[in-house]
Amino acid sequence: MFPGAAPAMEELMDTAGCWSEKESKFLREQLKRMRKRFPQIHWCLLSIHASEQMSLRLFNFWFFNASPVPEPGDSEKRAWTILLTYEKTLGQFAVMPGYQLEAMLSDDEWYDLLHTMKVSWREGGMRRAYRDFFRDAEVKLVAASKKMQEMIQRSRGR
Amino acid sequence: MSTFSHYIAWIWLTCALVLHAAPSSSVFTIPPKPVSQVSDESQWLSPSEKRVWEKQLTTWKVRDKVEIYLVVLKDLRNLPAEHVSREISHRWGNPELCGVLLYVIGSRTPQVWWDGSILEKIQLDPRARREMILRIEKRAASELSELDQIHSAAHQLSDTMRVIQSQWTQWTFIRDKWNDSLYRHWTEERLKRRTKLMLLLSVSGLGLLIAMVLLRAYWRKRQVFLFPRISSRRRFAAPYGGGSGAVISFVSTREPR
């Protein structure tokens, strides 16, 4: 899959060759929109083609931490990153947030998002799956942000 | 004694004067309103003449709305004819326009009088009215017999009043027409203005609403959401992420595309 070390993380990493140029453009637009809404959050959309049985969760954990950080300042960015991986062979999706975002959405919420994606994929294909994922993720992240802001306000009020 | 006789004589004289003066100073009373438009208590007119006049005056009244009373009196008790005519007109006639042809038996000519609120409405000069009356009386006086004089005066009076009546009719017609057209014009103008105003307000309100909705949508779209920085504990000595998240496998393992 990655001969040697893990590559540096980028926004769009289609190592399995799943996305056409049009789809890549669509995904970049979605990421751009999400960046505008949540300027702190960085995204990495990854597609892989696993040659053997492997745990996608474990792969995500490894890649997330093993992928080199080009600049020293980027290590801070990595903790604000969400990695969404598509494994082509078994048809799996896995999502993993950095430390800073762990508290914002629970594992169950991430699971819900992936489930939505799965349903949308069946109904309308990959493009629709990613679109619905980002749409619902936006809703959940907005709610999480508001909730956090309210908690901060309340704690200041005390 | 002489004083007493003088006193008695003075009382007698006073009573005699009063008794003598009583008939001549009796109050003149206007005769009651006749059933027709001819009042002739002294029956100076013959029954046939009276019927002719009644018919004629009724015709004028019904057809031309010209109301004239022919009144024949024995005397006026020194009252001015104009005053008597005015009183008769006020009591019997139409307050808008009424004419009185007063003939005192034995007088030279019949007295003509007409008046009414119409004159003020059409703004007829009182001098012109007086002039008309004098002309009618003068022309009537040129007739030989009393009946011919009455006939002449009545016809001239009816003609004059008919002209006045038609003037008033025309005046009201023009006034109503003018008022109607003016009212319609004003109403239309007001409606137009009101419609324009309502339209302007509606469009403005709708525009404002749309602008607000768009602004809100734009603002919401542009709204940025931030998260607080938290201190997290490393797990498995991992520097960036502790392996939380989720994994899902699609039921179908066939190629998505």
CSV table of C-alpha atoms in Angstrom, one decimal:
chain,number,residue,atom,x,y,z
A,1,MET,CA,0.0,0.0,0.0
A,2,PHE,CA,2.6,2.5,1.1
A,3,PRO,CA,6.0,1.0,0.4
A,4,GLY,CA,8.3,2.4,3.0
A,5,ALA,CA,7.1,5.2,5.3
A,6,ALA,CA,3.7,6.7,5.3
A,7,PRO,CA,3.3,9.7,3.0
A,8,ALA,CA,2.6,13.2,4.2
A,9,MET,CA,-1.0,13.9,4.7
A,10,GLU,CA,-2.8,15.9,2.1
A,11,GLU,CA,-6.4,17.0,1.7
A,12,LEU,CA,-7.2,14.6,-1.1
A,13,MET,CA,-5.2,11.3,-1.3
A,14,ASP,CA,-6.6,9.0,-4.0
A,15,THR,CA,-4.0,6.2,-3.7
A,16,ALA,CA,-6.6,3.6,-4.9
A,17,GLY,CA,-7.5,5.6,-7.9
A,18,CYS,CA,-11.2,5.7,-7.0
A,19,TRP,CA,-12.1,9.2,-7.9
A,20,SER,CA,-12.4,10.7,-11.3
A,21,GLU,CA,-11.2,14.3,-12.0
A,22,LYS,CA,-14.8,15.5,-11.7
A,23,GLU,CA,-15.3,13.7,-8.4
A,24,SER,CA,-12.0,15.1,-7.1
A,25,LYS,CA,-13.1,18.5,-8.0
A,26,PHE,CA,-16.4,18.0,-6.2
A,27,LEU,CA,-14.6,16.7,-3.1
A,28,ARG,CA,-12.3,19.7,-3.1
A,29,GLU,CA,-15.3,22.0,-3.2
A,30,GLN,CA,-16.9,20.2,-0.3
A,31,LEU,CA,-13.7,20.5,1.7
A,32,LYS,CA,-13.4,24.2,0.8
A,33,ARG,CA,-16.9,24.8,2.1
A,34,MET,CA,-16.1,22.9,5.3
A,35,ARG,CA,-12.9,24.9,5.8
A,36,LYS,CA,-14.8,28.2,5.5
A,37,ARG,CA,-17.4,27.0,8.1
A,38,PHE,CA,-14.8,25.5,10.4
A,39,PRO,CA,-11.5,27.2,9.8
A,40,GLN,CA,-9.8,25.2,12.6
A,41,ILE,CA,-10.6,21.8,11.1
A,42,HIS,CA,-8.4,20.2,8.5
A,43,TRP,CA,-9.6,17.3,6.4
A,44,CYS,CA,-7.9,14.4,4.8
A,45,LEU,CA,-9.8,12.2,2.4
A,46,LEU,CA,-8.0,9.0,1.7
A,47,SER,CA,-8.7,6.1,-0.6
A,48,ILE,CA,-6.7,2.9,-0.3
A,49,HIS,CA,-6.7,-0.5,-1.9
A,50,ALA,CA,-5.7,-3.0,0.8
A,51,SER,CA,-4.1,-6.1,-0.6
A,52,GLU,CA,-4.7,-8.2,2.5
A,53,GLN,CA,-7.1,-8.4,5.4
A,54,MET,CA,-6.4,-5.6,7.7
A,55,SER,CA,-8.1,-3.5,10.4
A,56,LEU,CA,-9.1,-0.2,8.9
A,57,ARG,CA,-9.3,1.3,12.3
A,58,LEU,CA,-5.8,0.3,13.1
A,59,PHE,CA,-4.6,1.5,9.7
A,60,ASN,CA,-6.2,4.9,10.3
A,61,PHE,CA,-4.5,5.1,13.7
A,62,TRP,CA,-1.2,4.3,12.3
A,63,PHE,CA,-1.5,6.6,9.3
A,64,PHE,CA,-2.8,9.5,11.3
A,65,ASN,CA,0.2,9.4,13.6
A,66,ALA,CA,2.8,8.0,11.3
A,67,SER,CA,2.3,10.4,8.5
A,68,PRO,CA,5.0,12.9,8.7
A,69,VAL,CA,4.4,16.5,9.5
A,70,PRO,CA,6.3,18.7,7.0
A,71,GLU,CA,6.5,21.8,9.1
A,72,PRO,CA,7.0,21.9,12.9
A,73,GLY,CA,3.9,24.1,13.2
A,74,ASP,CA,1.8,21.6,11.3
A,75,SER,CA,1.8,19.2,14.3
A,76,GLU,CA,-0.8,21.4,15.9
A,77,LYS,CA,-2.8,21.3,12.7
A,78,ARG,CA,-2.8,17.5,12.8
A,79,ALA,CA,-4.6,17.4,16.1
A,80,TRP,CA,-7.4,19.4,14.4
A,81,THR,CA,-7.6,17.0,11.4
A,82,ILE,CA,-10.3,14.5,10.5
A,83,LEU,CA,-9.2,11.6,8.5
A,84,LEU,CA,-11.8,9.9,6.3
A,85,THR,CA,-10.5,6.7,4.7
A,86,TYR,CA,-12.2,4.6,2.0
A,87,GLU,CA,-10.9,1.1,1.7
A,88,LYS,CA,-11.8,-0.1,-1.8
A,89,THR,CA,-11.3,-3.9,-1.5
A,90,LEU,CA,-13.8,-4.6,1.3
A,91,GLY,CA,-15.8,-1.5,0.8
A,92,GLN,CA,-15.2,0.1,4.2
A,93,PHE,CA,-15.1,3.6,5.5
A,94,ALA,CA,-13.4,4.7,8.6
A,95,VAL,CA,-13.2,8.1,10.2
A,96,MET,CA,-10.8,9.3,12.9
A,97,PRO,CA,-10.5,12.8,14.4
A,98,GLY,CA,-7.4,14.3,16.0
A,99,TYR,CA,-7.1,14.8,19.8
A,100,GLN,CA,-8.6,18.4,19.6
A,101,LEU,CA,-11.8,17.1,17.9
A,102,GLU,CA,-12.4,14.0,19.9
A,103,ALA,CA,-14.4,15.8,22.5
A,104,MET,CA,-16.6,17.5,19.9
A,105,LEU,CA,-18.3,14.4,18.4
A,106,SER,CA,-18.6,11.0,20.0
A,107,ASP,CA,-17.8,7.7,18.3
A,108,ASP,CA,-21.6,7.1,18.0
A,109,GLU,CA,-22.0,10.3,16.1
A,110,TRP,CA,-19.2,9.5,13.8
A,111,TYR,CA,-20.8,6.1,13.3
A,112,ASP,CA,-24.1,7.8,12.4
A,113,LEU,CA,-22.3,9.9,9.8
A,114,LEU,CA,-20.8,6.8,8.2
A,115,HIS,CA,-24.1,5.1,8.3
A,116,THR,CA,-25.7,8.0,6.4
A,117,MET,CA,-22.9,7.8,4.0
A,118,LYS,CA,-23.5,4.1,3.5
A,119,VAL,CA,-27.2,4.6,2.8
A,120,SER,CA,-26.5,7.5,0.4
A,121,TRP,CA,-23.9,5.4,-1.4
A,122,ARG,CA,-26.5,2.7,-2.1
A,123,GLU,CA,-29.0,5.2,-3.3
A,124,GLY,CA,-26.9,7.6,-5.3
A,125,GLY,CA,-23.3,6.5,-5.5
A,126,MET,CA,-20.1,7.9,-4.1
A,127,ARG,CA,-20.7,11.5,-4.9
A,128,ARG,CA,-24.0,11.6,-3.0
A,129,ALA,CA,-22.4,9.6,-0.1
A,130,TYR,CA,-19.7,12.2,0.4
A,131,ARG,CA,-22.1,15.1,-0.1
A,132,ASP,CA,-24.5,13.8,2.6
A,133,PHE,CA,-21.6,13.0,4.9
A,134,PHE,CA,-20.4,16.5,4.8
A,135,ARG,CA,-23.9,17.9,5.1
A,136,ASP,CA,-24.6,16.0,8.2
A,137,ALA,CA,-21.1,16.5,9.6
A,138,GLU,CA,-21.6,20.2,9.2
A,139,VAL,CA,-24.9,20.1,11.2
A,140,LYS,CA,-23.3,18.0,13.9
A,141,LEU,CA,-20.2,20.2,14.1
A,142,VAL,CA,-22.2,23.4,14.2
A,143,ALA,CA,-24.3,22.0,17.1
A,144,ALA,CA,-21.1,20.9,18.8
A,145,SER,CA,-19.5,24.3,18.4
A,146,LYS,CA,-22.6,26.0,19.8
A,147,LYS,CA,-22.8,23.6,22.7
A,148,MET,CA,-19.2,24.3,23.5
A,149,GLN,CA,-19.7,28.0,23.3
A,150,GLU,CA,-22.6,27.8,25.6
A,151,MET,CA,-20.6,25.8,28.1
A,152,ILE,CA,-17.8,28.4,28.0
A,153,GLN,CA,-20.4,31.2,28.5
A,154,ARG,CA,-21.9,29.3,31.5
A,155,SER,CA,-18.6,28.6,33.1
A,156,ARG,CA,-17.6,32.3,32.7
A,157,GLY,CA,-21.0,33.3,34.2
A,158,ARG,CA,-20.2,31.3,37.3
B,1,MET,CA,-120.9,119.4,39.8
B,2,SER,CA,-119.6,120.9,36.7
B,3,THR,CA,-116.4,119.0,37.2
B,4,PHE,CA,-118.4,115.8,37.4
B,5,SER,CA,-120.4,116.6,34.2
B,6,HIS,CA,-117.1,117.4,32.4
B,7,TYR,CA,-115.7,114.1,33.5
B,8,ILE,CA,-118.8,112.2,32.3
B,9,ALA,CA,-118.6,114.0,29.0
B,10,TRP,CA,-115.0,113.1,28.5
B,11,ILE,CA,-115.7,109.4,29.1
B,12,TRP,CA,-118.6,109.5,26.6
B,13,LEU,CA,-116.4,111.0,24.0
B,14,THR,CA,-113.6,108.5,24.5
B,15,CYS,CA,-116.1,105.6,24.2
B,16,ALA,CA,-117.6,107.1,21.0
B,17,LEU,CA,-114.1,107.5,19.4
B,18,VAL,CA,-113.1,104.0,20.3
B,19,LEU,CA,-116.4,102.6,19.0
B,20,HIS,CA,-116.0,104.6,15.9
B,21,ALA,CA,-112.4,103.7,15.3
B,22,ALA,CA,-112.9,100.0,16.0
B,23,PRO,CA,-114.1,98.8,12.6
B,24,SER,CA,-111.4,100.7,10.7
B,25,SER,CA,-108.5,99.3,12.8
B,26,SER,CA,-109.6,95.7,12.8
B,27,VAL,CA,-106.8,93.3,12.0
B,28,PHE,CA,-106.4,92.1,8.4
B,29,THR,CA,-106.5,88.4,8.2
B,30,ILE,CA,-105.1,86.3,5.4
B,31,PRO,CA,-107.9,84.1,4.0
B,32,PRO,CA,-107.5,80.3,4.6
B,33,LYS,CA,-105.6,78.4,2.1
B,34,PRO,CA,-107.9,77.4,-0.8
B,35,VAL,CA,-108.2,73.8,-2.0
B,36,SER,CA,-107.2,75.0,-5.4
B,37,GLN,CA,-104.8,77.9,-6.2
B,38,VAL,CA,-107.6,80.4,-6.5
B,39,SER,CA,-108.8,82.3,-3.4
B,40,ASP,CA,-111.9,84.4,-4.0
B,41,GLU,CA,-114.0,84.6,-0.8
B,42,SER,CA,-115.9,87.6,-2.2
B,43,GLN,CA,-116.9,85.5,-5.3
B,44,TRP,CA,-115.8,88.3,-7.5
B,45,LEU,CA,-115.0,85.7,-10.2
B,46,SER,CA,-117.8,83.9,-11.8
B,47,PRO,CA,-117.8,80.1,-11.1
B,48,SER,CA,-116.8,79.4,-14.7
B,49,GLU,CA,-114.0,81.9,-14.6
B,50,LYS,CA,-112.8,80.5,-11.3
B,51,ARG,CA,-112.8,77.0,-12.8
B,52,VAL,CA,-110.8,78.1,-15.8
B,53,TRP,CA,-108.2,79.8,-13.5
B,54,GLU,CA,-108.1,76.8,-11.2
B,55,LYS,CA,-107.4,74.5,-14.2
B,56,GLN,CA,-104.8,76.8,-15.7
B,57,LEU,CA,-102.9,77.3,-12.5
B,58,THR,CA,-102.9,73.6,-11.7
B,59,THR,CA,-101.6,72.8,-15.1
B,60,TRP,CA,-98.7,75.2,-14.7
B,61,LYS,CA,-98.0,73.8,-11.3
B,62,VAL,CA,-98.0,70.2,-12.4
B,63,ARG,CA,-96.4,70.6,-15.8
B,64,ASP,CA,-93.9,73.3,-15.2
B,65,LYS,CA,-93.5,73.3,-11.5
B,66,VAL,CA,-94.7,76.9,-11.5
B,67,GLU,CA,-96.9,77.6,-8.5
B,68,ILE,CA,-99.0,80.7,-8.7
B,69,TYR,CA,-101.9,81.7,-6.4
B,70,LEU,CA,-104.6,84.0,-7.6
B,71,VAL,CA,-106.1,85.9,-4.7
B,72,VAL,CA,-109.0,88.2,-4.9
B,73,LEU,CA,-109.6,90.4,-1.8
B,74,LYS,CA,-112.1,93.1,-1.0
B,75,ASP,CA,-109.5,95.4,0.6
B,76,LEU,CA,-106.1,95.2,2.3
B,77,ARG,CA,-106.9,97.3,5.4
B,78,ASN,CA,-104.2,99.8,4.3
B,79,LEU,CA,-101.6,97.1,4.3
B,80,PRO,CA,-99.1,97.2,1.5
B,81,ALA,CA,-100.0,94.7,-1.3
B,82,GLU,CA,-96.4,93.4,-1.3
B,83,HIS,CA,-96.6,92.6,2.4
B,84,VAL,CA,-99.9,90.7,2.0
B,85,SER,CA,-98.5,88.8,-1.1
B,86,ARG,CA,-95.4,87.8,0.8
B,87,GLU,CA,-97.4,86.5,3.7
B,88,ILE,CA,-99.7,84.5,1.4
B,89,SER,CA,-96.7,83.1,-0.4
B,90,HIS,CA,-95.0,82.1,2.9
B,91,ARG,CA,-98.1,80.5,4.3
B,92,TRP,CA,-99.4,78.7,1.2
B,93,GLY,CA,-96.7,78.3,-1.3
B,94,ASN,CA,-93.6,76.4,-2.1
B,95,PRO,CA,-90.7,78.0,-0.3
B,96,GLU,CA,-88.4,77.4,-3.3
B,97,LEU,CA,-90.5,79.4,-5.8
B,98,CYS,CA,-94.0,80.8,-5.5
B,99,GLY,CA,-95.9,83.6,-7.2
B,100,VAL,CA,-99.0,85.5,-6.0
B,101,LEU,CA,-101.3,87.5,-8.2
B,102,LEU,CA,-103.2,89.7,-5.9
B,103,TYR,CA,-106.3,91.6,-7.0
B,104,VAL,CA,-108.0,94.0,-4.7
B,105,ILE,CA,-111.5,94.6,-6.0
B,106,GLY,CA,-111.7,98.1,-7.4
B,107,SER,CA,-108.0,98.7,-7.7
B,108,ARG,CA,-106.4,99.7,-11.0
B,109,THR,CA,-104.2,96.7,-11.7
B,110,PRO,CA,-103.5,93.3,-10.1
B,111,GLN,CA,-100.4,93.2,-7.8
B,112,VAL,CA,-97.7,90.8,-8.9
B,113,TRP,CA,-95.3,89.2,-6.5
B,114,TRP,CA,-92.9,86.2,-6.6
B,115,ASP,CA,-90.1,85.0,-4.5
B,116,GLY,CA,-88.3,81.9,-3.2
B,117,SER,CA,-85.1,80.4,-2.1
B,118,ILE,CA,-84.2,79.6,-5.7
B,119,LEU,CA,-83.5,83.3,-6.3
B,120,GLU,CA,-80.7,83.2,-3.9
B,121,LYS,CA,-79.4,79.9,-5.3
B,122,ILE,CA,-79.2,81.2,-8.8
B,123,GLN,CA,-78.0,84.5,-7.4
B,124,LEU,CA,-80.6,86.7,-9.1
B,125,ASP,CA,-80.1,90.3,-8.3
B,126,PRO,CA,-83.1,91.6,-6.2
B,127,ARG,CA,-83.2,94.7,-8.4
B,128,ALA,CA,-83.7,92.5,-11.5
B,129,ARG,CA,-86.5,90.8,-9.8
B,130,ARG,CA,-88.1,94.1,-8.9
B,131,GLU,CA,-87.7,95.2,-12.5
B,132,MET,CA,-89.4,92.1,-13.8
B,133,ILE,CA,-92.4,92.6,-11.4
B,134,LEU,CA,-92.8,96.2,-12.5
B,135,ARG,CA,-92.7,95.2,-16.2
B,136,ILE,CA,-95.3,92.6,-15.7
B,137,GLU,CA,-97.5,95.0,-13.8
B,138,LYS,CA,-97.0,97.7,-16.4
B,139,ARG,CA,-97.9,95.4,-19.3
B,140,ALA,CA,-101.0,94.1,-17.4
B,141,ALA,CA,-102.1,97.7,-16.7
B,142,SER,CA,-102.3,98.3,-20.4
B,143,GLU,CA,-105.2,95.8,-20.7
B,144,LEU,CA,-108.6,97.3,-20.6
B,145,SER,CA,-110.6,95.0,-18.3
B,146,GLU,CA,-109.7,93.7,-14.9
B,147,LEU,CA,-109.9,90.1,-16.1
B,148,ASP,CA,-107.7,90.8,-19.1
B,149,GLN,CA,-105.2,92.5,-16.7
B,150,ILE,CA,-105.3,89.4,-14.5
B,151,HIS,CA,-104.9,87.2,-17.5
B,152,SER,CA,-101.9,89.1,-18.8
B,153,ALA,CA,-100.2,89.4,-15.5
B,154,ALA,CA,-100.7,85.7,-14.8
B,155,HIS,CA,-99.3,84.6,-18.1
B,156,GLN,CA,-96.3,86.9,-17.8
B,157,LEU,CA,-95.7,85.8,-14.3
B,158,SER,CA,-95.9,82.2,-15.2
B,159,ASP,CA,-93.4,82.8,-18.1
B,160,THR,CA,-91.0,84.6,-15.9
B,161,MET,CA,-91.2,81.9,-13.2
B,162,ARG,CA,-90.8,79.2,-15.8
B,163,VAL,CA,-87.6,80.8,-17.0
B,164,ILE,CA,-86.3,81.1,-13.4
B,165,GLN,CA,-87.3,77.5,-12.8
B,166,SER,CA,-85.5,76.2,-15.9
B,167,GLN,CA,-82.5,78.3,-14.9
B,168,TRP,CA,-82.5,76.5,-11.6
B,169,THR,CA,-83.0,73.1,-13.2
B,170,GLN,CA,-80.1,73.8,-15.6
B,171,TRP,CA,-78.0,75.1,-12.8
B,172,THR,CA,-78.6,72.0,-10.6
B,173,PHE,CA,-78.0,69.8,-13.6
B,174,ILE,CA,-74.7,71.4,-14.3
B,175,ARG,CA,-73.8,71.4,-10.7
B,176,ASP,CA,-74.6,67.7,-10.2
B,177,LYS,CA,-72.8,66.8,-13.4
B,178,TRP,CA,-69.8,68.9,-12.3
B,179,ASN,CA,-69.9,67.5,-8.8
B,180,ASP,CA,-70.3,64.0,-10.2
B,181,SER,CA,-67.4,64.2,-12.6
B,182,LEU,CA,-65.3,66.0,-10.1
B,183,TYR,CA,-66.1,63.5,-7.4
B,184,ARG,CA,-65.4,60.6,-9.8
B,185,HIS,CA,-62.1,62.3,-10.8
B,186,TRP,CA,-61.1,62.8,-7.2
B,187,THR,CA,-62.2,59.3,-6.3
B,188,GLU,CA,-60.2,57.8,-9.1
B,189,GLU,CA,-57.2,59.9,-8.3
B,190,ARG,CA,-57.4,58.9,-4.7
B,191,LEU,CA,-57.8,55.3,-5.6
B,192,LYS,CA,-54.9,55.5,-8.0
B,193,ARG,CA,-52.8,57.1,-5.4
B,194,ARG,CA,-53.9,54.6,-2.7
B,195,THR,CA,-53.3,51.7,-5.1
B,196,LYS,CA,-49.9,53.0,-6.0
B,197,LEU,CA,-49.0,53.5,-2.3
B,198,MET,CA,-50.2,50.0,-1.4
B,199,LEU,CA,-48.3,48.6,-4.3
B,200,LEU,CA,-45.2,50.5,-3.3
B,201,LEU,CA,-45.5,49.4,0.3
B,202,SER,CA,-46.2,45.8,-0.7
B,203,VAL,CA,-43.2,45.7,-3.1
B,204,SER,CA,-41.0,47.4,-0.5
B,205,GLY,CA,-42.2,45.1,2.2
B,206,LEU,CA,-41.7,42.0,0.0
B,207,GLY,CA,-38.3,43.3,-1.1
B,208,LEU,CA,-37.3,43.9,2.4
B,209,LEU,CA,-38.5,40.5,3.5
B,210,ILE,CA,-36.6,38.8,0.6
B,211,ALA,CA,-33.5,40.9,1.4
B,212,MET,CA,-33.7,39.9,5.1
B,213,VAL,CA,-34.1,36.2,4.2
B,214,LEU,CA,-31.2,36.4,1.7
B,215,LEU,CA,-29.1,38.3,4.2
B,216,ARG,CA,-29.8,35.8,6.9
B,217,ALA,CA,-29.0,32.9,4.5
B,218,TYR,CA,-25.8,34.7,3.5
B,219,TRP,CA,-24.9,35.4,7.1
B,220,ARG,CA,-25.6,31.8,8.1
B,221,LYS,CA,-23.6,30.6,5.1
B,222,ARG,CA,-20.7,32.8,6.0
B,223,GLN,CA,-20.9,32.2,9.7
B,224,VAL,CA,-17.8,30.6,11.1
B,225,PHE,CA,-17.9,28.1,13.9
B,226,LEU,CA,-15.0,27.7,16.2
B,227,PHE,CA,-14.0,25.2,18.9
B,228,PRO,CA,-12.2,25.8,22.1
B,229,ARG,CA,-8.7,24.4,22.4
B,230,ILE,CA,-8.6,21.5,24.9
B,231,SER,CA,-5.8,19.7,26.6
B,232,SER,CA,-5.9,16.1,25.7
B,233,ARG,CA,-4.1,13.2,27.1
B,234,ARG,CA,-2.0,11.1,24.7
B,235,ARG,CA,-3.0,7.5,24.2
B,236,PHE,CA,-0.7,4.8,23.0
B,237,ALA,CA,2.0,7.4,22.8
B,238,ALA,CA,0.3,8.6,19.7
B,239,PRO,CA,1.1,12.3,19.0
B,240,TYR,CA,-2.0,13.4,17.1
B,241,GLY,CA,-4.9,11.0,17.5
B,242,GLY,CA,-5.9,8.3,19.9
B,243,GLY,CA,-7.8,6.0,17.5
B,244,SER,CA,-11.3,7.2,18.3
B,245,GLY,CA,-13.9,7.4,15.5
B,246,ALA,CA,-15.8,4.8,13.7
B,247,VAL,CA,-15.6,2.2,11.0
B,248,ILE,CA,-18.4,0.9,8.8
B,249,SER,CA,-18.4,-1.8,6.3
B,250,PHE,CA,-20.8,-1.8,3.3
B,251,VAL,CA,-23.1,-4.8,3.1
B,252,SER,CA,-22.3,-5.2,-0.6
B,253,THR,CA,-18.6,-5.6,-1.3
B,254,ARG,CA,-19.0,-5.0,-5.0
B,255,GLU,CA,-17.2,-2.1,-6.5
B,256,PRO,CA,-19.1,1.1,-5.8
B,257,ARG,CA,-18.8,2.2,-9.3
